[in-house]
PDB file of C-alpha atoms in Angstrom:
ATOM      1  CA  LYS V1038     129.759 126.020 118.233  1.00 64.00           C
ATOM      2  CA  ASN V1039     129.705 126.278 114.273  1.00 70.00           C
ATOM      3  CA  ASP V1040     133.006 125.570 111.627  1.00 66.00           C
ATOM      4  CA  ARG V1041     134.559 128.933 111.910  1.00 79.00           C
ATOM      5  CA  LEU V1042     135.792 127.436 108.262  1.00 86.00           C
ATOM      6  CA  LEU V1043     133.510 126.706 105.689  1.00 86.00           C
ATOM      7  CA  VAL V1044     134.835 126.045 102.345  1.00 92.00           C
ATOM      8  CA  MET V1045     133.081 126.046  99.302  1.00 95.00           C
ATOM      9  CA  GLY V1046     132.419 126.776  95.939  1.00 96.00           C
ATOM     10  CA  ILE V1047     132.187 131.357  94.566  1.00 96.00           C
ATOM     11  CA  LYS V1048     128.109 130.732  94.003  1.00 96.00           C
ATOM     12  CA  GLU V1049     127.849 129.362  97.024  1.00 96.00           C
ATOM     13  CA  ALA V1050     130.002 131.736  99.008  1.00 95.00           C
ATOM     14  CA  GLU V1051     128.069 134.340  97.046  1.00 95.00           C
ATOM     15  CA  LEU V1052     125.023 133.638  96.819  1.00 96.00           C
ATOM     16  CA  THR V1053     124.763 132.133 101.043  1.00 96.00           C
ATOM     17  CA  LYS V1054     126.387 135.776 102.404  1.00 96.00           C
ATOM     18  CA  TYR V1055     122.836 136.852 100.234  1.00 96.00           C
ATOM     19  CA  ALA V1056     120.871 134.584 101.860  1.00 97.00           C
ATOM     20  CA  ALA V1057     122.500 135.099 105.315  1.00 97.00           C
ATOM     21  CA  ASN V1058     121.352 139.010 104.849  1.00 97.00           C
ATOM     22  CA  ALA V1059     118.498 138.125 104.096  1.00 97.00           C
ATOM     23  CA  MET V1060     117.637 135.990 106.436  1.00 97.00           C
ATOM     24  CA  LEU V1061     119.080 138.791 109.352  1.00 97.00           C
ATOM     25  CA  ALA V1062     116.041 141.611 106.759  1.00 97.00           C
ATOM     26  CA  THR V1063     113.569 138.747 107.716  1.00 97.00           C
ATOM     27  CA  LYS V1064     114.219 138.998 111.155  1.00 97.00           C
ATOM     28  CA  ILE V1065     114.414 142.749 110.905  1.00 97.00           C
ATOM     29  CA  SER V1066     110.967 143.114 108.559  1.00 97.00           C
ATOM     30  CA  PHE V1067     109.316 140.294 109.961  1.00 97.00           C
ATOM     31  CA  ILE V1068     109.436 141.850 114.339  1.00 98.00           C
ATOM     32  CA  ASN V1069     108.220 145.614 112.610  1.00 97.00           C
ATOM     33  CA  GLU V1070     105.464 143.688 111.161  1.00 97.00           C
ATOM     34  CA  ILE V1071     103.865 142.140 114.468  1.00 98.00           C
ATOM     35  CA  ALA V1072     105.347 145.760 115.929  1.00 97.00           C
ATOM     36  CA  THR V1073     102.202 147.487 113.632  1.00 96.00           C
ATOM     37  CA  LEU V1074     100.218 144.306 114.626  1.00 97.00           C
ATOM     38  CA  CYS V1075     101.700 145.234 118.673  1.00 97.00           C
ATOM     39  CA  ASP V1076      99.673 148.457 117.896  1.00 95.00           C
ATOM     40  CA  SER V1077      96.164 148.325 117.157  1.00 95.00           C
ATOM     41  CA  LEU V1078      95.683 145.366 119.310  1.00 98.00           C
ATOM     42  CA  ASP V1079      96.458 147.969 122.119  1.00 98.00           C
ATOM     43  CA  ILE V1080      99.863 144.895 123.196  1.00 98.00           C
ATOM     44  CA  ASP V1081     102.970 145.711 124.361  1.00 98.00           C
ATOM     45  CA  VAL V1082     105.792 144.485 121.452  1.00 98.00           C
ATOM     46  CA  ASP V1083     108.743 144.234 124.065  1.00 98.00           C
ATOM     47  CA  GLU V1084     106.933 141.356 125.786  1.00 98.00           C
ATOM     48  CA  VAL V1085     106.208 139.551 122.768  1.00 98.00           C
ATOM     49  CA  ARG V1086     109.470 140.126 120.795  1.00 97.00           C
ATOM     50  CA  LYS V1087     111.058 139.194 124.981  1.00 97.00           C
ATOM     51  CA  GLY V1088     108.303 135.717 124.543  1.00 98.00           C
ATOM     52  CA  ILE V1089     109.878 134.835 120.670  1.00 97.00           C
ATOM     53  CA  GLY V1090     113.471 135.297 121.592  1.00 97.00           C
ATOM     54  CA  SER V1091     113.116 133.640 124.884  1.00 97.00           C
ATOM     55  CA  ASP V1092     113.373 130.548 122.165  1.00 97.00           C
ATOM     56  CA  LYS V1093     116.361 129.404 121.233  1.00 95.00           C
ATOM     57  CA  ARG V1094     114.999 128.539 118.034  1.00 95.00           C
ATOM     58  CA  ILE V1095     114.598 132.929 116.993  1.00 96.00           C
ATOM     59  CA  GLY V1096     116.297 134.441 120.146  1.00 96.00           C
ATOM     60  CA  HIS V1097     117.232 138.158 120.826  1.00 96.00           C
ATOM     61  CA  SER V1098     119.047 139.812 117.980  1.00 95.00           C
ATOM     62  CA  PHE V1099     117.258 141.487 114.890  1.00 96.00           C
ATOM     63  CA  ILE V1100     114.628 141.461 116.799  1.00 96.00           C
ATOM     64  CA  TYR V1101     114.150 144.744 117.802  1.00 95.00           C
ATOM     65  CA  PRO V1102     111.501 146.361 116.227  1.00 95.00           C
ATOM     66  CA  GLY V1103     111.865 149.833 114.553  1.00 93.00           C
ATOM     67  CA  CYS V1104     112.322 152.525 111.535  1.00 91.00           C
ATOM     68  CA  GLY V1105     113.315 150.281 108.974  1.00 93.00           C
ATOM     69  CA  TYR V1106     116.631 148.484 107.551  1.00 94.00           C
ATOM     70  CA  GLY V1107     119.499 150.539 105.783  1.00 93.00           C
ATOM     71  CA  GLY V1108     122.238 150.901 104.961  1.00 92.00           C
ATOM     72  CA  SER V1109     124.358 148.681 101.660  1.00 90.00           C
ATOM     73  CA  CYS V1110     124.368 145.323 102.247  1.00 94.00           C
ATOM     74  CA  PHE V1111     120.211 144.275 102.996  1.00 96.00           C
ATOM     75  CA  PRO V1112     118.287 146.400 100.199  1.00 95.00           C
ATOM     76  CA  ASN V1113     121.924 145.593  98.195  1.00 95.00           C
ATOM     77  CA  ASP V1114     121.341 142.149  98.747  1.00 97.00           C
ATOM     78  CA  ILE V1115     117.255 141.575  98.671  1.00 97.00           C
ATOM     79  CA  LYS V1116     117.291 143.724  95.595  1.00 97.00           C
ATOM     80  CA  ALA V1117     120.030 141.456  94.407  1.00 96.00           C
ATOM     81  CA  LEU V1118     118.360 137.920  95.504  1.00 97.00           C
ATOM     82  CA  ILE V1119     115.092 138.972  93.791  1.00 98.00           C
ATOM     83  CA  TYR V1120     117.107 140.019  91.201  1.00 97.00           C
ATOM     84  CA  THR V1121     118.095 136.010  91.081  1.00 97.00           C
ATOM     85  CA  SER V1122     114.484 134.465  91.669  1.00 97.00           C
ATOM     86  CA  ILE V1123     113.074 135.818  88.793  1.00 98.00           C
ATOM     87  CA  GLU V1124     116.399 135.678  86.762  1.00 98.00           C
ATOM     88  CA  ALA V1125     115.918 132.159  86.852  1.00 98.00           C
ATOM     89  CA  GLY V1126     112.249 131.851  86.388  1.00 98.00           C
ATOM     90  CA  ILE V1127     111.100 132.082  90.648  1.00 98.00           C
ATOM     91  CA  ASP V1128     108.345 134.743  91.923  1.00 98.00           C
ATOM     92  CA  PRO V1129     110.945 135.574  95.235  1.00 98.00           C
ATOM     93  CA  VAL V1130     107.003 136.104  96.899  1.00 98.00           C
ATOM     94  CA  VAL V1131     108.671 136.519 100.244  1.00 97.00           C
ATOM     95  CA  LEU V1132     111.414 138.289  99.524  1.00 98.00           C
ATOM     96  CA  LYS V1133     109.947 140.807  97.570  1.00 98.00           C
ATOM     97  CA  SER V1134     107.779 140.698 101.132  1.00 98.00           C
ATOM     98  CA  ILE V1135     110.686 141.735 103.059  1.00 97.00           C
ATOM     99  CA  GLU V1136     111.237 144.546 100.825  1.00 96.00           C
ATOM    100  CA  ALA V1137     108.025 145.960 100.848  1.00 97.00           C
ATOM    101  CA  ARG V1138     108.109 145.557 104.851  1.00 97.00           C
ATOM    102  CA  ASN V1139     110.520 147.692 105.042  1.00 96.00           C
ATOM    103  CA  ALA V1140     109.173 150.089 102.649  1.00 94.00           C
ATOM    104  CA  VAL V1141     106.339 150.421 104.736  1.00 94.00           C
ATOM    105  CA  GLN V1142     107.964 150.865 107.700  1.00 94.00           C
ATOM    106  CA  LYS V1143     110.069 153.730 107.093  1.00 91.00           C
ATOM    107  CA  GLU V1144     106.592 155.979 105.586  1.00 92.00           C
ATOM    108  CA  LEU V1145     105.068 154.509 108.864  1.00 93.00           C
ATOM    109  CA  MET V1146     106.628 156.477 111.813  1.00 89.00           C
ATOM    110  CA  VAL V1147     105.603 160.374 109.197  1.00 94.00           C
ATOM    111  CA  ASN V1148     102.127 159.103 109.169  1.00 94.00           C
ATOM    112  CA  GLN V1149     102.317 158.667 112.520  1.00 93.00           C
ATOM    113  CA  VAL V1150     103.119 161.954 112.236  1.00 95.00           C
ATOM    114  CA  PHE V1151     100.377 163.066 110.025  1.00 97.00           C
ATOM    115  CA  GLU V1152      97.333 161.297 111.585  1.00 96.00           C
ATOM    116  CA  LYS V1153      98.434 163.575 114.591  1.00 97.00           C
ATOM    117  CA  PHE V1154      98.743 167.280 113.465  1.00 97.00           C
ATOM    118  CA  GLY V1155      98.203 167.098 109.568  1.00 97.00           C
ATOM    119  CA  ASN V1156      99.320 166.980 106.104  1.00 96.00           C
ATOM    120  CA  ASN V1157     101.406 170.265 106.523  1.00 97.00           C
ATOM    121  CA  LEU V1158     103.613 170.702 109.323  1.00 97.00           C
ATOM    122  CA  SER V1159     104.446 173.978 108.951  1.00 95.00           C
ATOM    123  CA  GLY V1160     105.890 175.748 111.488  1.00 90.00           C
ATOM    124  CA  LEU V1161     105.601 172.599 113.919  1.00 96.00           C
ATOM    125  CA  LYS V1162     109.695 171.906 114.624  1.00 96.00           C
ATOM    126  CA  PHE V1163     110.785 167.886 115.059  1.00 95.00           C
ATOM    127  CA  SER V1164     113.949 166.204 116.315  1.00 94.00           C
ATOM    128  CA  VAL V1165     115.759 163.271 114.632  1.00 93.00           C
ATOM    129  CA  TRP V1166     118.148 161.494 117.118  1.00 92.00           C
ATOM    130  CA  GLY V1167     120.585 158.446 114.502  1.00 92.00           C
ATOM    131  CA  LEU V1168     120.725 159.454 111.229  1.00 93.00           C
ATOM    132  CA  SER V1169     122.656 156.724 110.067  1.00 93.00           C
ATOM    133  CA  PHE V1170     121.018 153.027 109.548  1.00 92.00           C
ATOM    134  CA  LYS V1171     122.905 151.719 112.432  1.00 90.00           C
ATOM    135  CA  PRO V1172     124.266 153.414 115.542  1.00 89.00           C
ATOM    136  CA  GLY V1173     128.053 154.055 116.373  1.00 92.00           C
ATOM    137  CA  THR V1174     128.800 153.858 112.202  1.00 92.00           C
ATOM    138  CA  ASP V1175     128.478 156.778 109.692  1.00 93.00           C
ATOM    139  CA  ASP V1176     126.958 155.501 106.810  1.00 92.00           C
ATOM    140  CA  THR V1177     123.518 156.833 106.464  1.00 92.00           C
ATOM    141  CA  ARG V1178     123.888 155.136 103.430  1.00 91.00           C
ATOM    142  CA  GLU V1179     119.367 153.644 102.587  1.00 91.00           C
ATOM    143  CA  ALA V1180     119.483 154.951 106.519  1.00 93.00           C
ATOM    144  CA  PRO V1181     115.211 155.053 107.788  1.00 93.00           C
ATOM    145  CA  SER V1182     115.911 158.802 109.131  1.00 93.00           C
ATOM    146  CA  LEU V1183     116.937 160.300 105.553  1.00 92.00           C
ATOM    147  CA  THR V1184     113.549 159.480 104.114  1.00 93.00           C
ATOM    148  CA  ILE V1185     111.611 160.397 107.450  1.00 94.00           C
ATOM    149  CA  ILE V1186     113.646 163.351 106.964  1.00 94.00           C
ATOM    150  CA  GLU V1187     112.546 164.017 103.976  1.00 94.00           C
ATOM    151  CA  LYS V1188     109.090 163.497 103.997  1.00 95.00           C
ATOM    152  CA  LEU V1189     108.911 165.468 106.883  1.00 96.00           C
ATOM    153  CA  ILE V1190     109.995 168.559 104.966  1.00 95.00           C
ATOM    154  CA  SER V1191     108.690 168.281 102.501  1.00 94.00           C
ATOM    155  CA  ALA V1192     105.380 168.588 104.614  1.00 96.00           C
ATOM    156  CA  GLY V1193     106.842 172.246 105.785  1.00 95.00           C
ATOM    157  CA  ALA V1194     108.104 171.113 108.950  1.00 96.00           C
ATOM    158  CA  ILE V1195     111.293 171.508 110.840  1.00 95.00           C
ATOM    159  CA  VAL V1196     114.197 169.454 111.142  1.00 94.00           C
ATOM    160  CA  HIS V1197     117.134 169.785 114.760  1.00 93.00           C
ATOM    161  CA  ALA V1198     119.088 166.642 113.985  1.00 92.00           C
ATOM    162  CA  HIS V1199     122.026 164.725 115.912  1.00 92.00           C
ATOM    163  CA  ASP V1200     123.658 161.081 115.929  1.00 92.00           C
ATOM    164  CA  PRO V1201     127.464 160.898 117.402  1.00 90.00           C
ATOM    165  CA  VAL V1202     128.516 160.014 114.389  1.00 92.00           C
ATOM    166  CA  ALA V1203     127.252 159.887 111.447  1.00 91.00           C
ATOM    167  CA  MET V1204     126.554 164.185 110.856  1.00 88.00           C
ATOM    168  CA  HIS V1205     129.100 165.399 109.863  1.00 86.00           C
ATOM    169  CA  GLU V1206     128.322 162.526 106.552  1.00 86.00           C
ATOM    170  CA  VAL V1207     124.905 163.795 106.120  1.00 87.00           C
ATOM    171  CA  LYS V1208     126.324 167.663 105.864  1.00 87.00           C
ATOM    172  CA  LYS V1209     128.305 166.817 102.904  1.00 84.00           C
ATOM    173  CA  ASN V1210     125.145 165.354 101.068  1.00 81.00           C
ATOM    174  CA  ILE V1211     121.825 167.669 102.339  1.00 83.00           C
ATOM    175  CA  PRO V1212     119.427 167.806  99.596  1.00 83.00           C
ATOM    176  CA  ARG V1213     119.589 171.333  98.127  1.00 82.00           C
ATOM    177  CA  ALA V1214     115.514 171.207  99.127  1.00 82.00           C
ATOM    178  CA  TRP V1215     116.505 171.056 103.025  1.00 84.00           C
ATOM    179  CA  ARG V1216     118.465 173.891 104.450  1.00 80.00           C
ATOM    180  CA  ASN V1217     117.352 176.248 106.220  1.00 84.00           C
ATOM    181  CA  LYS V1218     114.231 173.052 106.604  1.00 88.00           C
ATOM    182  CA  LEU V1219     117.245 170.981 108.825  1.00 88.00           C
ATOM    183  CA  PHE V1220     119.402 172.328 111.937  1.00 89.00           C
ATOM    184  CA  PHE V1221     122.585 170.011 113.333  1.00 87.00           C
ATOM    185  CA  SER V1222     122.773 169.830 117.547  1.00 77.00           C
ATOM    186  CA  GLU V1223     125.641 172.282 118.048  1.00 66.00           C
ATOM    187  CA  ASP V1224     124.496 174.870 115.104  1.00 56.00           C
ATOM    188  CA  ASP V1225     123.068 178.073 116.244  1.00 44.00           C
ATOM    189  CA  GLN V1226     119.079 177.589 115.444  1.00 46.00           C
ATOM    190  CA  TYR V1227     119.466 174.490 117.606  1.00 40.00           C
TER     191      TYR V1227
END
């Protein structure tokens, strides 16, 4: 329904790309914050999500709560906009909040585990399903799952992981500290 081809200057095109990704990251961060509020008020976030998504101005895309965004575009584009804003003498309050909310979201699940089991997870096993930053890709750059796995292993947990596409990428780049603590679904130890 919109123009399929837009003609603009190089600077405008670059900022358009960054701004579009920032808007999508904003939607993700917003629904994650609403989900946290819903949890504390014993409200079903899925009902709230459906309700706000029915407003055509908002829509249903990018309003599914989860453990944060990752990949190469959203984190880098938010950082680029923050840097550009500061260089231009503007305090990017909203952009910094998006980045901060995403960092909090990546820690939230692990904090819930610590609340339930304590900070020492030695002898406990956890499963992580999904390793890439989004389903159907092998891209694990800034994937929330890797933050979660690192925190669990650092607390002494054993982690079993599965991803239908991204396991080979994670296996190639396993940090030394994760060896003997991270197992994959096809490994014998699973």
